[in-house]
Coordinates of C-alpha atoms in Angstrom, one line a residue:
X221 CA 60.5 168.3 -101.0
X222 CA 57.2 168.6 -102.3
X223 CA 56.7 170.7 -105.4
X224 CA 54.8 173.4 -103.6
X225 CA 57.4 173.4 -100.5
X226 CA 60.0 173.6 -103.2
X227 CA 59.0 176.5 -104.9
X228 CA 58.4 178.6 -101.4
X229 CA 62.2 177.9 -100.5
X230 CA 63.4 178.9 -103.5
X231 CA 61.7 182.0 -103.5
X232 CA 62.3 182.9 -100.1
X233 CA 65.1 185.4 -99.1
X234 CA 66.2 185.2 -95.5
X235 CA 67.2 188.6 -93.7
X236 CA 71.0 188.0 -92.3
X237 CA 73.6 189.9 -90.9
X238 CA 76.2 191.2 -93.2
X239 CA 79.1 189.8 -91.4
X240 CA 81.2 187.1 -93.6
X241 CA 77.9 186.4 -95.7
X242 CA 80.5 185.0 -98.5
X243 CA 82.6 183.4 -96.1
X244 CA 79.4 181.6 -94.5
X245 CA 78.5 180.3 -97.8
X246 CA 81.9 179.0 -98.7
X247 CA 81.8 177.4 -95.1
X248 CA 78.7 175.5 -96.0
X249 CA 79.9 174.6 -99.4
X250 CA 83.1 172.8 -97.7
X251 CA 81.1 171.5 -94.8
X252 CA 78.6 169.5 -96.6
X253 CA 80.3 166.3 -97.5
X254 CA 80.2 163.5 -100.1
X255 CA 77.1 164.7 -102.2
X256 CA 75.3 162.8 -104.6
X257 CA 72.6 161.1 -103.0
X258 CA 72.0 157.3 -101.0
X259 CA 73.5 154.2 -101.6
X260 CA 71.5 151.9 -103.6
X261 CA 71.1 149.4 -100.6
X262 CA 69.5 152.0 -98.5
X263 CA 65.9 151.6 -97.2
X264 CA 64.6 154.5 -99.3
X265 CA 66.2 153.0 -102.5
X266 CA 65.9 149.2 -102.3
X267 CA 62.3 148.9 -101.8
X268 CA 62.2 148.6 -97.7
X269 CA 60.4 152.0 -96.9
X270 CA 60.0 154.2 -100.0
X271 CA 56.3 153.1 -100.0
X272 CA 55.8 152.5 -96.3
X273 CA 52.7 154.3 -94.9
X274 CA 55.0 157.2 -93.4
X275 CA 57.2 158.0 -96.6
X276 CA 54.0 158.1 -98.3
X277 CA 52.1 160.5 -96.5
X278 CA 55.5 162.7 -95.7
X279 CA 55.4 163.0 -99.9
X280 CA 51.8 163.9 -100.0
X281 CA 50.5 160.2 -101.4
X282 CA 47.9 158.2 -100.1
X283 CA 49.2 155.8 -97.6
X284 CA 47.8 152.3 -97.3
X285 CA 47.4 152.9 -93.4
X286 CA 47.2 156.1 -91.2
X287 CA 50.7 156.4 -90.0
X288 CA 51.3 157.7 -86.5
X289 CA 54.4 157.7 -84.4
X290 CA 55.2 159.6 -81.1
X291 CA 58.0 162.1 -80.1
X292 CA 59.9 160.4 -77.2
X293 CA 58.1 157.0 -77.9
X294 CA 61.5 155.6 -76.7
X295 CA 61.9 156.9 -73.2
X296 CA 60.7 156.8 -69.4
X297 CA 57.0 155.8 -70.4
X298 CA 58.4 151.9 -71.1
X299 CA 59.4 149.8 -68.3
X300 CA 61.9 148.0 -70.7
X301 CA 63.6 151.3 -71.2
X302 CA 63.7 151.9 -67.9
X303 CA 65.5 148.4 -67.5
X304 CA 68.1 148.7 -69.8
X305 CA 69.0 152.5 -68.9
X306 CA 69.7 151.1 -65.2
X307 CA 72.9 152.8 -63.9
X308 CA 73.8 154.2 -67.4
X309 CA 74.3 158.1 -67.7
X310 CA 72.0 159.2 -70.7
X311 CA 74.7 160.6 -73.2
X312 CA 76.4 157.3 -72.5
X313 CA 73.3 155.4 -73.2
X314 CA 73.2 157.4 -76.7
X315 CA 76.8 156.7 -77.4
X316 CA 76.8 152.8 -76.9
X317 CA 75.5 151.6 -80.7
X318 CA 73.7 148.4 -79.5
X319 CA 72.0 150.1 -76.6
X320 CA 71.0 153.2 -78.5
X321 CA 69.2 150.6 -81.2
X322 CA 67.7 148.9 -78.5
X323 CA 66.2 151.7 -77.0
X324 CA 64.8 153.1 -80.6
X325 CA 63.3 149.6 -81.3
X326 CA 61.8 148.9 -77.9
X327 CA 58.4 151.1 -79.1
X328 CA 57.9 149.8 -82.6
X329 CA 57.8 146.3 -81.0
X330 CA 55.2 147.1 -78.3
X331 CA 53.0 149.8 -79.9
X332 CA 53.3 148.9 -84.0
X333 CA 54.0 152.5 -84.6
X334 CA 54.9 153.3 -88.4
X335 CA 58.5 154.9 -87.5
X336 CA 61.1 154.3 -85.1
X337 CA 62.6 157.8 -84.0
X338 CA 66.4 157.4 -83.5
X339 CA 67.1 157.4 -79.8
X340 CA 69.8 159.9 -78.9
X341 CA 70.0 163.9 -77.5
X342 CA 70.3 167.1 -79.3
X343 CA 73.5 167.9 -77.5
X344 CA 75.5 164.6 -78.6
X345 CA 77.1 166.4 -81.4
X346 CA 78.1 169.0 -78.9
X347 CA 79.7 166.0 -77.0
X348 CA 81.3 164.3 -79.8
X349 CA 83.2 167.7 -81.1
X350 CA 84.5 168.1 -77.6
X351 CA 82.1 170.2 -76.0
X352 CA 82.1 169.8 -72.5
X353 CA 78.4 169.1 -71.5
X354 CA 76.4 166.6 -69.8
X355 CA 72.8 166.0 -68.9
X356 CA 72.2 166.5 -65.3
X357 CA 69.1 164.8 -63.8
X358 CA 66.1 166.8 -63.4
X359 CA 68.0 169.9 -64.8
X360 CA 68.8 169.1 -68.5
X361 CA 72.2 169.5 -70.4
X362 CA 74.6 171.7 -68.6
X363 CA 77.6 173.0 -70.3
X364 CA 81.1 173.3 -68.5
X365 CA 81.8 176.5 -70.0
X366 CA 78.8 178.8 -71.4
X367 CA 79.7 180.4 -74.9
X368 CA 79.2 183.8 -74.5
X369 CA 82.2 185.9 -76.8
X370 CA 83.5 186.0 -80.1
X371 CA 86.6 184.2 -78.3
X372 CA 84.8 181.5 -76.9
X373 CA 83.0 180.9 -80.6
X374 CA 86.6 181.0 -82.2
X375 CA 87.7 178.5 -79.4
X376 CA 85.1 176.1 -80.2
X377 CA 86.2 172.6 -81.3
X378 CA 85.1 171.3 -85.2
X379 CA 83.0 167.9 -85.2
X380 CA 84.6 165.4 -87.2
X381 CA 83.2 162.6 -89.3
X382 CA 85.3 160.0 -87.5
X383 CA 83.7 161.2 -84.3
X384 CA 80.3 160.5 -85.4
X385 CA 80.9 156.6 -86.0
X386 CA 79.0 155.7 -82.8
X387 CA 75.8 157.3 -84.3
X388 CA 76.2 155.5 -87.9
X389 CA 76.9 152.0 -86.4
X390 CA 73.7 152.5 -84.1
X391 CA 71.7 153.5 -87.2
X392 CA 72.9 150.4 -89.3
X393 CA 71.9 148.0 -86.4
X394 CA 68.6 149.4 -86.1
X395 CA 67.8 149.8 -89.6
X396 CA 69.1 146.2 -89.9
X397 CA 66.1 145.2 -87.5
X398 CA 63.2 147.2 -88.7
X399 CA 62.8 145.7 -92.0
X400 CA 59.8 147.9 -93.9
X401 CA 59.1 150.4 -90.7
X402 CA 61.5 153.7 -91.6
X403 CA 63.9 155.1 -89.2
X404 CA 63.8 158.6 -88.6
X405 CA 66.9 160.2 -88.1
X406 CA 66.6 163.8 -85.7
X407 CA 68.8 166.6 -84.8
X408 CA 68.4 169.9 -82.5
X409 CA 67.9 173.0 -84.6
X410 CA 70.9 175.5 -84.3
X411 CA 68.9 178.2 -82.5
X412 CA 68.0 176.0 -79.7
X413 CA 71.5 174.5 -79.5
X414 CA 73.2 177.6 -79.5
X415 CA 70.6 178.7 -76.5
X416 CA 72.0 175.9 -74.2
X417 CA 75.5 176.8 -75.3
X418 CA 75.1 180.6 -74.6
X419 CA 73.2 179.9 -71.2
X420 CA 75.3 177.0 -70.1
X421 CA 72.2 175.4 -69.0
X422 CA 68.1 175.3 -69.7
X423 CA 66.2 178.6 -69.6
X424 CA 62.8 180.0 -69.2
X425 CA 63.0 182.8 -71.3
X426 CA 66.6 182.2 -73.3
X427 CA 67.4 185.9 -72.4
X428 CA 71.1 185.3 -73.3
X429 CA 70.8 184.3 -76.8
X430 CA 68.0 186.6 -77.6
X431 CA 70.2 189.6 -76.0
X432 CA 73.4 188.4 -78.2
X433 CA 71.6 188.1 -81.6
X434 CA 70.8 192.3 -81.1
X435 CA 74.3 193.3 -79.0
X436 CA 76.4 190.9 -80.8
X437 CA 75.1 189.8 -84.2
X438 CA 78.4 188.8 -85.7
X439 CA 79.4 186.5 -82.8
X440 CA 75.7 185.4 -82.9
X441 CA 75.8 184.3 -86.3
X442 CA 79.3 182.4 -86.0
X443 CA 77.5 180.7 -83.1
X444 CA 74.7 179.9 -85.2
X445 CA 76.6 178.5 -87.9
X446 CA 78.4 176.5 -85.7
X447 CA 75.5 174.6 -84.3
X448 CA 74.1 174.6 -87.8
X449 CA 77.1 172.5 -89.2
X450 CA 77.0 170.4 -86.1
X451 CA 73.6 169.5 -86.6
X452 CA 73.6 169.1 -90.3
X453 CA 76.8 166.6 -89.9
X454 CA 74.6 164.5 -87.2
X455 CA 71.6 164.6 -89.7
X456 CA 73.5 163.3 -92.5
X457 CA 75.5 160.5 -90.2
X458 CA 71.9 159.3 -89.7
X459 CA 70.7 159.6 -93.4
X460 CA 73.5 157.9 -94.8
X461 CA 73.6 155.2 -92.5
X462 CA 70.0 154.3 -92.8
X463 CA 67.6 156.7 -91.7
X464 CA 64.4 157.3 -94.4
X465 CA 63.8 160.7 -93.1
X466 CA 64.9 163.3 -90.8
X467 CA 63.3 165.9 -88.1
X468 CA 64.9 169.2 -87.0
X469 CA 63.6 170.2 -83.5
X470 CA 63.5 173.7 -82.4
X471 CA 62.3 173.2 -78.9
X472 CA 62.8 176.9 -77.9
X473 CA 62.2 178.8 -80.9
X474 CA 58.8 179.5 -79.5
X475 CA 60.4 182.0 -77.4
X476 CA 61.3 184.3 -80.2
X477 CA 59.2 186.9 -82.7
X478 CA 58.9 186.6 -86.1
X479 CA 61.4 189.2 -86.9
X480 CA 64.0 187.8 -84.9
X481 CA 63.2 184.1 -86.2
X482 CA 63.6 185.4 -90.0
X483 CA 66.8 187.2 -89.3
X484 CA 68.8 185.7 -86.8
X485 CA 67.5 181.7 -86.9
X486 CA 66.0 180.8 -89.9
X487 CA 69.6 181.1 -92.2
X488 CA 71.0 178.7 -89.9
X489 CA 68.2 176.3 -89.8
X490 CA 68.4 176.3 -93.9
X491 CA 72.4 175.7 -93.6
X492 CA 71.7 173.0 -91.2
X493 CA 69.2 171.3 -93.5
X494 CA 71.9 172.2 -96.4
X495 CA 73.9 169.1 -95.4
X496 CA 71.3 166.4 -96.4
X497 CA 69.0 168.1 -99.3
X498 CA 71.1 166.3 -102.0
X499 CA 70.3 162.8 -100.4
X500 CA 66.2 163.3 -101.3
X501 CA 64.8 161.9 -97.7
X502 CA 62.1 163.7 -96.4
X503 CA 62.7 166.8 -94.0
X504 CA 60.3 167.8 -91.3
X505 CA 60.8 171.0 -89.0
X506 CA 59.2 170.8 -85.8
X507 CA 59.4 173.6 -82.7
X508 CA 57.2 173.9 -79.7
X509 CA 55.2 177.2 -79.2
X510 CA 55.7 178.3 -82.9
X511 CA 52.0 178.7 -84.4
X512 CA 53.4 182.2 -85.5
X513 CA 56.4 181.0 -87.0
X514 CA 54.7 178.1 -89.2
X515 CA 55.3 179.9 -92.4
X516 CA 58.9 180.7 -91.7
X517 CA 59.7 177.6 -90.5
X518 CA 58.4 175.7 -93.9
X519 CA 60.5 178.2 -95.7
X520 CA 63.9 177.2 -94.6
X521 CA 62.7 174.6 -97.0
X522 CA 61.2 171.4 -95.4
X523 CA 58.8 168.7 -96.8
X524 CA 56.8 168.4 -93.6
X525 CA 55.9 170.9 -90.8
X526 CA 55.3 169.4 -87.2
X527 CA 52.8 171.2 -85.1
X528 CA 52.2 171.5 -81.5
X529 CA 49.2 171.0 -79.6
X530 CA 48.2 174.7 -79.2
X531 CA 46.9 174.9 -83.0
X532 CA 44.1 173.0 -84.6
X533 CA 46.1 171.3 -87.8
X534 CA 43.3 172.8 -90.1
X535 CA 44.1 176.1 -89.1
X536 CA 47.8 175.1 -89.5
X537 CA 46.8 174.1 -92.8
X538 CA 45.4 177.3 -93.4
X539 CA 48.4 179.4 -92.6
X540 CA 50.2 177.3 -94.5
X541 CA 48.3 177.6 -97.7
X542 CA 48.1 174.1 -98.1
X543 CA 51.5 173.6 -99.4
X544 CA 52.8 170.8 -97.4
X545 CA 52.0 167.8 -95.3
X546 CA 51.4 168.4 -91.4
X547 CA 52.6 166.0 -88.7
X548 CA 50.7 166.2 -85.1
X549 CA 49.3 167.1 -82.8
X550 CA 47.6 165.1 -80.0
X551 CA 47.6 166.8 -76.6
X552 CA 49.9 164.9 -74.4
X553 CA 47.9 166.0 -71.4
X554 CA 45.0 164.0 -72.8
X555 CA 46.9 161.1 -72.6
X556 CA 46.1 160.6 -69.0
X557 CA 42.2 161.8 -69.6
X558 CA 39.6 158.9 -69.3
X559 CA 39.3 157.1 -72.5
X560 CA 36.4 158.6 -74.3
X561 CA 37.8 161.9 -73.9
X562 CA 41.2 161.2 -75.6
X563 CA 39.3 159.1 -78.3
X564 CA 37.1 162.1 -79.1
X565 CA 40.1 164.2 -78.9
X566 CA 42.1 161.8 -81.3
X567 CA 39.4 161.8 -84.1
X568 CA 39.4 165.3 -83.8
X569 CA 43.1 165.7 -84.5
X570 CA 42.3 163.3 -87.5
X571 CA 39.4 165.1 -89.0
X572 CA 41.4 168.6 -88.8
X573 CA 44.3 167.3 -90.3
X574 CA 42.7 165.9 -93.2
X575 CA 42.5 169.4 -94.6
X576 CA 46.1 169.1 -95.1
X577 CA 48.3 167.4 -98.4
X578 CA 49.3 164.9 -96.1
X579 CA 49.1 164.0 -92.2
X580 CA 51.0 162.0 -90.0
X581 CA 49.4 161.6 -86.6
X582 CA 52.1 162.3 -83.4
X583 CA 51.5 164.3 -80.5
X584 CA 51.9 168.2 -80.1
X585 CA 54.7 167.5 -77.5
X586 CA 57.0 164.7 -76.2
X587 CA 55.4 161.8 -74.2
X588 CA 55.3 162.4 -70.9
X589 CA 57.2 160.0 -68.8
X590 CA 54.3 159.3 -66.6
X591 CA 52.1 157.9 -69.5
X592 CA 50.4 154.3 -69.2
X593 CA 52.2 152.8 -72.3
X594 CA 49.1 150.6 -72.8
X595 CA 47.1 154.1 -73.8
X596 CA 49.9 154.9 -76.3
X597 CA 49.5 151.5 -77.9
X598 CA 45.4 151.9 -78.1
X599 CA 45.8 155.1 -79.4
X600 CA 47.9 153.6 -82.1
X601 CA 45.2 150.8 -82.7
X602 CA 42.3 153.5 -82.9
X603 CA 44.6 155.3 -85.6
X604 CA 45.1 152.7 -87.7
X605 CA 41.3 151.6 -87.4
X606 CA 40.4 154.7 -89.1
X607 CA 40.6 154.5 -92.8
X608 CA 43.3 156.9 -94.4
X609 CA 40.8 158.6 -97.3

């Protein structure tokens, strides 16, 4: 964590429900396993990735070249992905280590991006814990039974370290092939996971979880803490197995006002990250539609803040007081625009990002499935051609 970010994290006081605060603190202490840092053979420790452009930028240093990777770079925009996924369900592809590793590596080979992002899904921790969930094509995550009462939360199975072995194996296989290119681990943030669990399926407005926060805050806190521990364990498995950084995705946080985020969501996000802080890897926080939440998202204690396409990076940096490196924020819609328009936009993003203590170029959302992969390769070449001064 950069010193300024650590200072903010250390002084922030989250508003929380009074329900079971001492028990929650004890639960976090008990859930964080194996504190003590990374093994000597980890890529961050043995010289493979510590000085890479990505990690250097995440830590506020001067990279040898301008780093870039794309959210959803491993996915339906790549013909090689479609080929290996033929006849394999989404969650199955995430839980077959050799397949998950191959999919993770594909965009690195094709685009020469500066990081791999682990191929998985935010509901994998639920699946591995024994929660009935599947990815329905054209719909998204669907739970067998929504979680809406205190009894529902109490009945949730607990994720175990043993159940995470397919994840660790996939990461080990991937890191063995990546060489000096860092792997980024990821997990869904507790609010986004809990929102799916309450609604039972994707929702436009997330009324269910937003209502539960106020109508039954004790049950909400218990559910958010369950999700936080599942996400935190998922992140730790990836980092210990070889990932060099970790990103917490809060896809649905943009549906919240600042007060609700600070009171009902930030404590759980911080709890998830508590599982991995001792490892010393850079931590990134990203959400969509979260321009008004950026400071609160930083203050859960992260090193880098991801910014979606709605807010210019220089304005994001101003709001954050220049305290942390930024990641983002090419508008995915422009990937299908004429090249001269896309090129000008990429240059604008880089110029705006120069105000921050560090900048990793990314999209302001995931790669659209219809994106021409040749365009992404060309964008990477453009970014690498621009001096990181």
